[in-house]
Short mmCIF file of C-alpha atoms in Angstrom, two decimals:
data_model
loop_
_atom_site.label_atom_id
_atom_site.label_comp_id
_atom_site.label_asym_id
_atom_site.label_seq_id
_atom_site.Cartn_x
_atom_site.Cartn_y
_atom_site.Cartn_z
CA ASP B 1 67.44 -10.75 -131.74
CA SER B 2 70.30 -12.43 -133.61
CA ASP B 3 70.60 -14.56 -136.71
CA PHE B 4 73.17 -17.34 -136.95
CA SER B 5 74.34 -18.61 -140.31
CA ALA B 6 77.22 -20.96 -141.11
CA ILE B 7 78.12 -20.89 -144.80
CA GLY B 8 80.12 -23.35 -146.87
CA GLU B 9 80.82 -27.04 -147.06
CA GLU B 10 82.34 -27.02 -143.56
CA ALA B 11 79.13 -25.75 -141.94
CA PHE B 12 77.75 -28.18 -139.36
CA THR B 13 75.06 -26.10 -137.65
CA PRO B 14 71.84 -25.00 -139.41
CA ASP B 15 70.82 -21.38 -139.74
CA SER B 16 68.81 -20.18 -136.77
CA ASN B 17 67.23 -17.10 -135.24
CA THR B 18 67.70 -16.43 -131.52
CA GLN B 19 65.59 -13.95 -129.56
CA ASN B 20 66.40 -12.89 -126.00
CA GLN B 21 64.49 -10.72 -123.55
CA ALA B 22 65.79 -10.19 -120.05
CA ILE B 23 65.23 -8.11 -116.95
CA PHE B 24 67.51 -7.84 -113.94
CA ILE B 25 67.69 -6.09 -110.60
CA SER B 26 70.53 -5.51 -108.14
CA GLU B 27 70.61 -4.03 -104.66
CA HIS B 28 73.29 -3.07 -102.13
CA ILE B 29 72.76 -2.64 -98.40
CA HIS B 30 75.36 -1.31 -95.95
CA ASN B 31 75.07 -2.19 -92.28
CA GLY B 32 78.20 -1.24 -90.38
CA ASP B 33 80.91 -3.81 -91.02
CA LEU B 34 78.48 -5.93 -93.03
CA HIS B 35 77.71 -5.24 -96.69
CA TRP B 36 74.97 -7.10 -98.57
CA GLU B 37 74.57 -7.52 -102.32
CA PHE B 38 71.52 -9.02 -104.02
CA GLY B 39 70.83 -9.77 -107.67
CA ALA B 40 68.17 -11.42 -109.82
CA ARG B 41 67.79 -11.94 -113.56
CA VAL B 42 65.02 -13.43 -115.68
CA GLU B 43 65.78 -14.22 -119.32
CA ASN B 44 63.53 -15.63 -122.01
CA GLN B 45 65.20 -17.21 -125.02
CA THR B 46 63.70 -18.61 -128.20
CA VAL B 47 65.75 -20.36 -130.89
CA ASP B 48 64.12 -21.13 -134.24
CA PRO B 49 66.22 -23.29 -136.59
CA ASP B 50 65.89 -23.44 -140.36
CA ASP B 51 63.62 -26.42 -141.00
CA GLN B 52 65.13 -26.78 -144.46
CA ALA B 53 68.69 -27.13 -143.15
CA VAL B 54 70.62 -29.86 -144.89
CA VAL B 55 73.60 -31.74 -143.52
CA PRO B 56 76.60 -31.17 -145.86
CA ALA B 57 77.12 -33.86 -148.47
CA GLY B 58 78.94 -36.89 -147.12
CA GLN B 59 78.48 -35.92 -143.47
CA ALA B 60 75.13 -37.54 -142.64
CA THR B 61 75.42 -40.96 -141.05
CA ALA B 62 72.87 -43.65 -140.36
CA GLY B 63 70.67 -43.11 -137.33
CA GLN B 64 71.35 -39.36 -137.08
CA ALA B 65 67.92 -38.08 -138.02
CA ARG B 66 67.44 -34.32 -137.71
CA ASN B 67 65.21 -33.02 -134.98
CA LEU B 68 64.94 -29.29 -135.55
CA GLY B 69 62.25 -28.39 -133.06
CA SER B 70 62.32 -24.84 -131.72
CA TYR B 71 63.65 -24.09 -128.24
CA SER B 72 61.92 -21.69 -125.86
CA ASP B 73 62.22 -21.31 -122.08
CA ASN B 74 62.70 -18.88 -119.20
CA ALA B 75 65.87 -18.83 -117.11
CA LEU B 76 65.92 -17.49 -113.55
CA SER B 77 69.16 -16.59 -111.77
CA LEU B 78 69.44 -15.40 -108.16
CA GLY B 79 72.41 -14.40 -106.05
CA VAL B 80 73.24 -12.99 -102.64
CA SER B 81 76.59 -12.02 -101.12
CA ALA B 82 77.56 -10.95 -97.63
CA ILE B 83 80.85 -9.08 -97.16
CA TRP B 84 82.05 -8.90 -93.55
CA ASN B 85 84.87 -6.46 -92.77
CA PHE B 86 85.67 -8.09 -89.44
CA ALA B 87 89.05 -6.35 -89.08
CA GLU B 88 90.66 -3.20 -90.39
CA ASN B 89 92.62 -5.11 -93.01
CA GLN B 90 90.59 -8.30 -93.47
CA SER B 91 87.25 -9.32 -94.92
CA LEU B 92 85.21 -12.47 -95.55
CA THR B 93 82.81 -12.78 -98.47
CA LEU B 94 80.16 -15.49 -98.64
CA SER B 95 78.23 -15.82 -101.89
CA LEU B 96 75.25 -18.03 -102.68
CA GLN B 97 73.85 -18.31 -106.17
CA ARG B 98 71.33 -20.20 -108.23
CA SER B 99 71.90 -19.61 -111.93
CA GLN B 100 70.40 -20.99 -115.12
CA ARG B 101 71.82 -21.09 -118.65
CA HIS B 102 70.07 -21.69 -121.96
CA PRO B 103 71.61 -24.19 -124.39
CA THR B 104 73.25 -22.65 -127.45
CA SER B 105 72.17 -23.28 -131.04
CA THR B 106 75.31 -25.40 -131.52
CA GLU B 107 74.44 -27.57 -128.51
CA LEU B 108 70.90 -27.98 -129.81
CA TYR B 109 71.26 -28.47 -133.54
CA SER B 110 74.83 -29.21 -134.65
CA LEU B 111 75.43 -32.25 -136.82
CA GLY B 112 78.62 -32.49 -138.82
CA ALA B 113 82.39 -32.26 -138.86
CA HIS B 114 83.88 -29.40 -136.87
CA ILE B 115 87.24 -29.19 -138.59
CA ALA B 116 88.76 -26.67 -136.15
CA THR B 117 88.34 -29.08 -133.23
CA ASP B 118 88.76 -32.26 -135.30
CA GLN B 119 85.48 -33.79 -134.17
CA TYR B 120 82.03 -34.72 -135.43
CA GLU B 121 79.51 -32.77 -133.35
CA ILE B 122 76.02 -34.07 -132.63
CA GLY B 123 73.53 -31.73 -131.00
CA ASP B 124 70.40 -32.59 -129.06
CA ALA B 125 67.31 -30.46 -129.65
CA ALA B 126 65.77 -31.93 -126.47
CA LEU B 127 68.29 -30.16 -124.20
CA GLY B 128 66.82 -27.83 -121.62
CA LEU B 129 68.02 -25.38 -119.01
CA GLU B 130 71.31 -25.92 -117.20
CA THR B 131 70.90 -25.05 -113.50
CA ALA B 132 73.75 -24.42 -111.05
CA TYR B 133 73.66 -24.05 -107.25
CA GLY B 134 76.87 -22.63 -105.86
CA ILE B 135 78.55 -21.39 -102.71
CA ASP B 136 81.77 -19.35 -102.64
CA LEU B 137 83.83 -18.26 -99.66
CA ARG B 138 86.61 -15.68 -100.02
CA HIS B 139 89.10 -14.21 -97.55
CA ASN B 140 90.96 -10.98 -98.34
CA TYR B 141 93.87 -9.61 -96.34
CA SER B 142 95.93 -6.48 -96.91
CA ALA B 143 98.37 -4.97 -94.43
CA GLY B 144 101.71 -3.28 -94.92
CA ASN B 145 103.55 -4.87 -97.83
CA TRP B 146 101.38 -8.01 -97.84
CA SER B 147 98.12 -8.79 -99.61
CA THR B 148 96.48 -12.21 -99.92
CA THR B 149 93.31 -13.66 -101.40
CA VAL B 150 92.05 -17.20 -100.79
CA SER B 151 88.75 -18.49 -102.14
CA ALA B 152 86.96 -21.83 -102.32
CA PHE B 153 83.89 -22.82 -104.31
CA TYR B 154 81.42 -25.71 -104.42
CA THR B 155 78.85 -25.91 -107.23
CA THR B 156 76.34 -28.58 -108.16
CA PHE B 157 74.64 -28.73 -111.55
CA ASP B 158 71.32 -30.09 -112.69
CA ASP B 159 71.60 -30.92 -116.41
CA TYR B 160 75.15 -29.65 -116.94
CA ILE B 161 75.66 -29.51 -120.71
CA TYR B 162 78.96 -30.76 -122.12
CA SER B 163 80.42 -32.40 -125.22
CA ARG B 164 80.95 -36.13 -124.64
CA ASN B 165 83.29 -38.35 -126.65
CA LEU B 166 81.21 -41.36 -127.75
CA GLY B 167 84.21 -43.53 -128.58
CA THR B 168 83.07 -43.98 -132.19
CA GLN B 169 84.00 -42.27 -135.44
CA THR B 170 82.34 -40.88 -138.54
CA THR B 171 84.13 -41.21 -141.87
CA ILE B 172 83.68 -38.33 -144.31
CA THR B 173 84.74 -38.64 -147.92
CA ASN B 174 85.42 -35.63 -150.12
CA ASP B 175 83.07 -35.98 -153.09
CA GLU B 176 83.87 -32.66 -154.77
CA VAL B 177 85.19 -33.60 -158.21
CA ASP B 178 87.10 -30.34 -158.63
CA SER B 179 88.79 -30.59 -155.24
CA PRO B 180 92.47 -31.64 -155.09
CA HIS B 181 91.40 -33.85 -152.16
CA PHE B 182 88.63 -35.61 -154.11
CA GLY B 183 88.09 -39.15 -152.87
CA GLU B 184 90.07 -38.67 -149.66
CA SER B 185 88.46 -39.82 -146.41
CA VAL B 186 88.87 -38.42 -142.89
CA ASN B 187 87.81 -40.09 -139.64
CA TYR B 188 86.34 -37.80 -136.98
CA ASP B 189 85.66 -38.76 -133.36
CA ASN B 190 81.96 -38.45 -132.55
CA TYR B 191 81.04 -35.98 -129.79
CA ARG B 192 77.48 -35.52 -128.59
CA PHE B 193 76.14 -32.72 -126.41
CA GLU B 194 74.58 -34.25 -123.30
CA ALA B 195 73.14 -33.05 -119.99
CA VAL B 196 74.16 -34.69 -116.72
CA ASP B 197 74.13 -33.85 -113.03
CA ALA B 198 77.61 -32.60 -112.12
CA LEU B 199 79.73 -31.38 -109.22
CA PHE B 200 82.52 -28.79 -109.37
CA TYR B 201 84.68 -27.70 -106.45
CA GLY B 202 88.10 -26.15 -105.97
CA PHE B 203 90.09 -23.19 -104.74
CA GLU B 204 92.21 -20.21 -105.82
CA ALA B 205 94.92 -18.56 -103.76
CA GLU B 206 97.26 -15.63 -104.34
CA ALA B 207 99.77 -13.80 -102.14
CA ASN B 208 101.72 -10.66 -103.06
CA TYR B 209 104.58 -8.93 -101.24
CA ILE B 210 106.07 -5.53 -102.05
CA ALA B 211 109.77 -6.34 -101.72
CA TYR B 212 111.03 -2.85 -102.57
CA GLN B 213 109.40 0.54 -102.89
CA SER B 214 110.74 4.03 -103.42
CA GLU B 215 109.55 7.13 -105.20
CA GLY B 216 108.52 5.98 -108.69
CA SER B 217 109.72 2.39 -108.25
CA THR B 218 108.06 -0.77 -106.93
CA VAL B 219 109.12 -4.42 -106.93
CA THR B 220 106.40 -6.96 -106.14
CA VAL B 221 106.73 -10.73 -105.88
CA GLY B 222 103.85 -13.16 -105.63
CA LEU B 223 102.70 -16.76 -105.39
CA LEU B 224 99.53 -18.24 -106.87
CA ALA B 225 97.74 -21.58 -107.06
CA ASP B 226 94.42 -22.98 -108.29
CA TYR B 227 92.66 -26.34 -108.40
CA VAL B 228 89.41 -27.64 -109.91
CA ARG B 229 87.72 -31.02 -109.51
CA ALA B 230 84.70 -31.90 -111.66
CA THR B 231 82.67 -35.12 -111.75
CA ASN B 232 79.68 -36.55 -113.58
CA GLU B 233 77.34 -37.41 -110.71
CA ASP B 234 75.08 -39.59 -112.88
CA ASP B 235 77.71 -42.32 -113.20
CA ASN B 236 80.44 -41.12 -110.79
CA THR B 237 83.02 -40.49 -113.52
CA ASN B 238 85.33 -37.59 -114.38
CA LEU B 239 84.18 -34.76 -116.62
CA PRO B 240 86.42 -34.05 -119.63
CA ARG B 241 88.74 -31.13 -120.34
CA ILE B 242 89.21 -29.98 -116.73
CA THR B 243 92.39 -28.05 -116.02
CA PRO B 244 94.81 -29.69 -113.53
CA MET B 245 96.24 -28.08 -110.43
CA ARG B 246 98.63 -25.19 -111.07
CA ILE B 247 101.09 -23.34 -108.84
CA GLY B 248 103.42 -20.51 -109.73
CA GLY B 249 105.38 -17.42 -108.87
CA LYS B 250 105.41 -13.96 -110.40
CA LEU B 251 107.46 -10.79 -110.40
CA ARG B 252 106.44 -7.23 -111.30
CA ILE B 253 108.78 -4.25 -111.48
CA GLU B 254 107.50 -0.71 -112.04
CA ASN B 255 109.97 2.11 -112.56
CA GLY B 256 108.48 5.28 -113.97
CA ALA B 257 107.18 4.53 -117.46
CA TRP B 258 108.74 1.05 -117.47
CA VAL B 259 106.85 -2.06 -116.39
CA VAL B 260 108.37 -5.56 -116.32
CA GLY B 261 106.43 -8.69 -115.48
CA ALA B 262 107.42 -12.36 -115.32
CA LEU B 263 105.47 -15.52 -114.52
CA LEU B 264 106.72 -19.06 -113.86
CA ARG B 265 103.94 -21.61 -113.46
CA GLN B 266 103.94 -25.38 -113.00
CA ASN B 267 100.99 -27.25 -114.52
CA PHE B 268 100.57 -30.67 -112.94
CA LYS B 269 99.71 -33.87 -114.77
CA GLN B 270 96.01 -34.43 -115.35
CA SER B 271 95.20 -38.09 -114.77
CA LYS B 272 91.57 -37.71 -113.68
CA ASN B 273 90.28 -38.26 -117.18
CA ALA B 274 86.90 -38.94 -118.72
CA GLU B 275 86.14 -41.97 -120.87
CA PHE B 276 88.16 -41.94 -124.14
CA GLU B 277 90.19 -38.97 -122.87
CA SER B 278 93.98 -39.18 -122.76
CA GLU B 279 96.21 -38.16 -119.86
CA THR B 280 98.00 -34.81 -120.12
CA ALA B 281 101.62 -34.57 -118.96
CA SER B 282 102.86 -31.88 -116.59
CA PHE B 283 104.81 -28.90 -117.88
CA SER B 284 106.33 -25.61 -116.76
CA GLU B 285 105.70 -22.32 -118.51
CA LEU B 286 107.79 -19.17 -118.27
CA GLN B 287 106.70 -15.86 -119.76
CA PHE B 288 107.58 -12.19 -119.50
CA ASP B 289 106.12 -8.82 -120.47
CA LEU B 290 108.01 -5.55 -120.88
CA SER B 291 106.47 -2.19 -121.71
CA HIS B 292 107.33 1.50 -121.83
CA SER B 293 104.59 4.11 -122.14
CA THR B 294 104.97 7.70 -123.32
CA GLU B 295 102.26 10.32 -123.02
CA LEU B 296 101.78 12.24 -126.25
CA GLU B 297 99.43 15.04 -127.14
CA GLY B 298 96.08 13.36 -127.65
CA GLY B 299 97.21 9.83 -126.84
CA GLU B 300 99.64 7.32 -125.36
CA LEU B 301 102.39 5.44 -127.19
CA THR B 302 103.50 2.09 -125.74
CA LEU B 303 106.49 0.02 -126.77
CA PHE B 304 106.12 -3.58 -125.64
CA ALA B 305 107.84 -6.95 -125.77
CA GLN B 306 106.35 -10.32 -124.87
CA GLY B 307 108.05 -13.66 -124.33
CA ARG B 308 106.07 -16.89 -124.24
CA ASN B 309 107.06 -20.47 -123.41
CA LEU B 310 110.65 -19.39 -122.80
CA LEU B 311 111.56 -22.87 -121.52
CA ASP B 312 110.48 -24.26 -124.91
CA GLU B 313 108.37 -26.95 -123.26
CA ASP B 314 105.85 -29.26 -124.91
CA ILE B 315 102.74 -27.43 -123.68
CA ARG B 316 99.41 -29.19 -124.12
CA ARG B 317 96.38 -27.71 -122.37
CA HIS B 318 94.09 -30.39 -121.01
CA THR B 319 91.15 -28.10 -121.79
CA SER B 320 91.84 -28.28 -125.55
CA PHE B 321 89.99 -30.67 -127.87
CA ILE B 322 93.09 -30.93 -130.06
CA LYS B 323 95.83 -31.17 -127.41
CA ASP B 324 97.01 -34.57 -128.68
CA LYS B 325 97.55 -33.20 -132.19
CA ALA B 326 98.43 -29.54 -131.71
CA PRO B 327 100.57 -28.36 -128.77
CA LEU B 328 101.04 -24.67 -128.12
CA PRO B 329 103.88 -22.89 -129.97
CA GLY B 330 107.45 -23.18 -128.75
CA SER B 331 109.44 -20.30 -127.29
CA SER B 332 108.75 -16.94 -128.91
CA VAL B 333 109.41 -13.23 -128.43
CA ASN B 334 107.19 -10.53 -129.91
CA VAL B 335 107.96 -6.80 -130.07
CA GLY B 336 105.49 -4.10 -131.04
CA LEU B 337 104.05 -0.62 -130.70
CA SER B 338 100.55 0.44 -129.71
CA TYR B 339 98.94 3.86 -129.70
CA LYS B 340 95.82 4.77 -127.72
CA PHE B 341 93.91 7.92 -128.54
#
């Protein structure tokens, strides 16, 4: 049981009470080289909004009548996995799942300017369960100095819930007399939560090689890649805010209490865009982590340093609502201490 309350002039979602009850079961069965895993979960959720909720002054627009009906439904999720250890150093894992997700109170009832994401959000109280049917196949290999993992997934959605750019704007004028911004107007892009049939598929791959190893010291190098494709099956268009393909290399050095890590990753251009969504340029990102840990009586003291965006690139994540206005920070180095007890 949880209560949600957004306070202040910037609130865009009414107060609501959410109640959840769930039961789940899991089972494991070993049969020689074959290992089975089963799982099931049933969850009931009820969301009751405040019927007296009022849209903040200046934010209501024509045709956006409030529909604050309660939400209540049961979600059923099922999954089964088979892990086949077909060789001493290799295994295949096949997973099948059918999962359901309840809509959130924001997806159901929001109506107003979300300043953090620079958009005007419009919920839909008629949204129902989001249902996914997925299959995953994974191969693991580990022998000598080598270890690899390759996986592929294919998932279809009935009523996939996402925030869609409507291509229109809402103008909000500050009508607070005492505000230094009194009379100023801001245009927000309108986004509405909608449910569509969708398809997601892609892969992840990683390979690691221990290049050097001695007592107390290890040097490991690795390669990694991932790719996701997502489409709206109702109208055969692209879904928004989907990360592009990425490939990279990494290095990890362990020497006693010292650990050094570095990652260089290339993010490709994302040109498979949804309606009213801009293209995102490619970029490279370089980062490092350095730490030294010391065991103390009753705890552990760690000195660390972190470097981010060391190539000082213009990094804009395609998954961000505000990528066109706010790129990630430029190159930076942070140094600190942490103590665990």
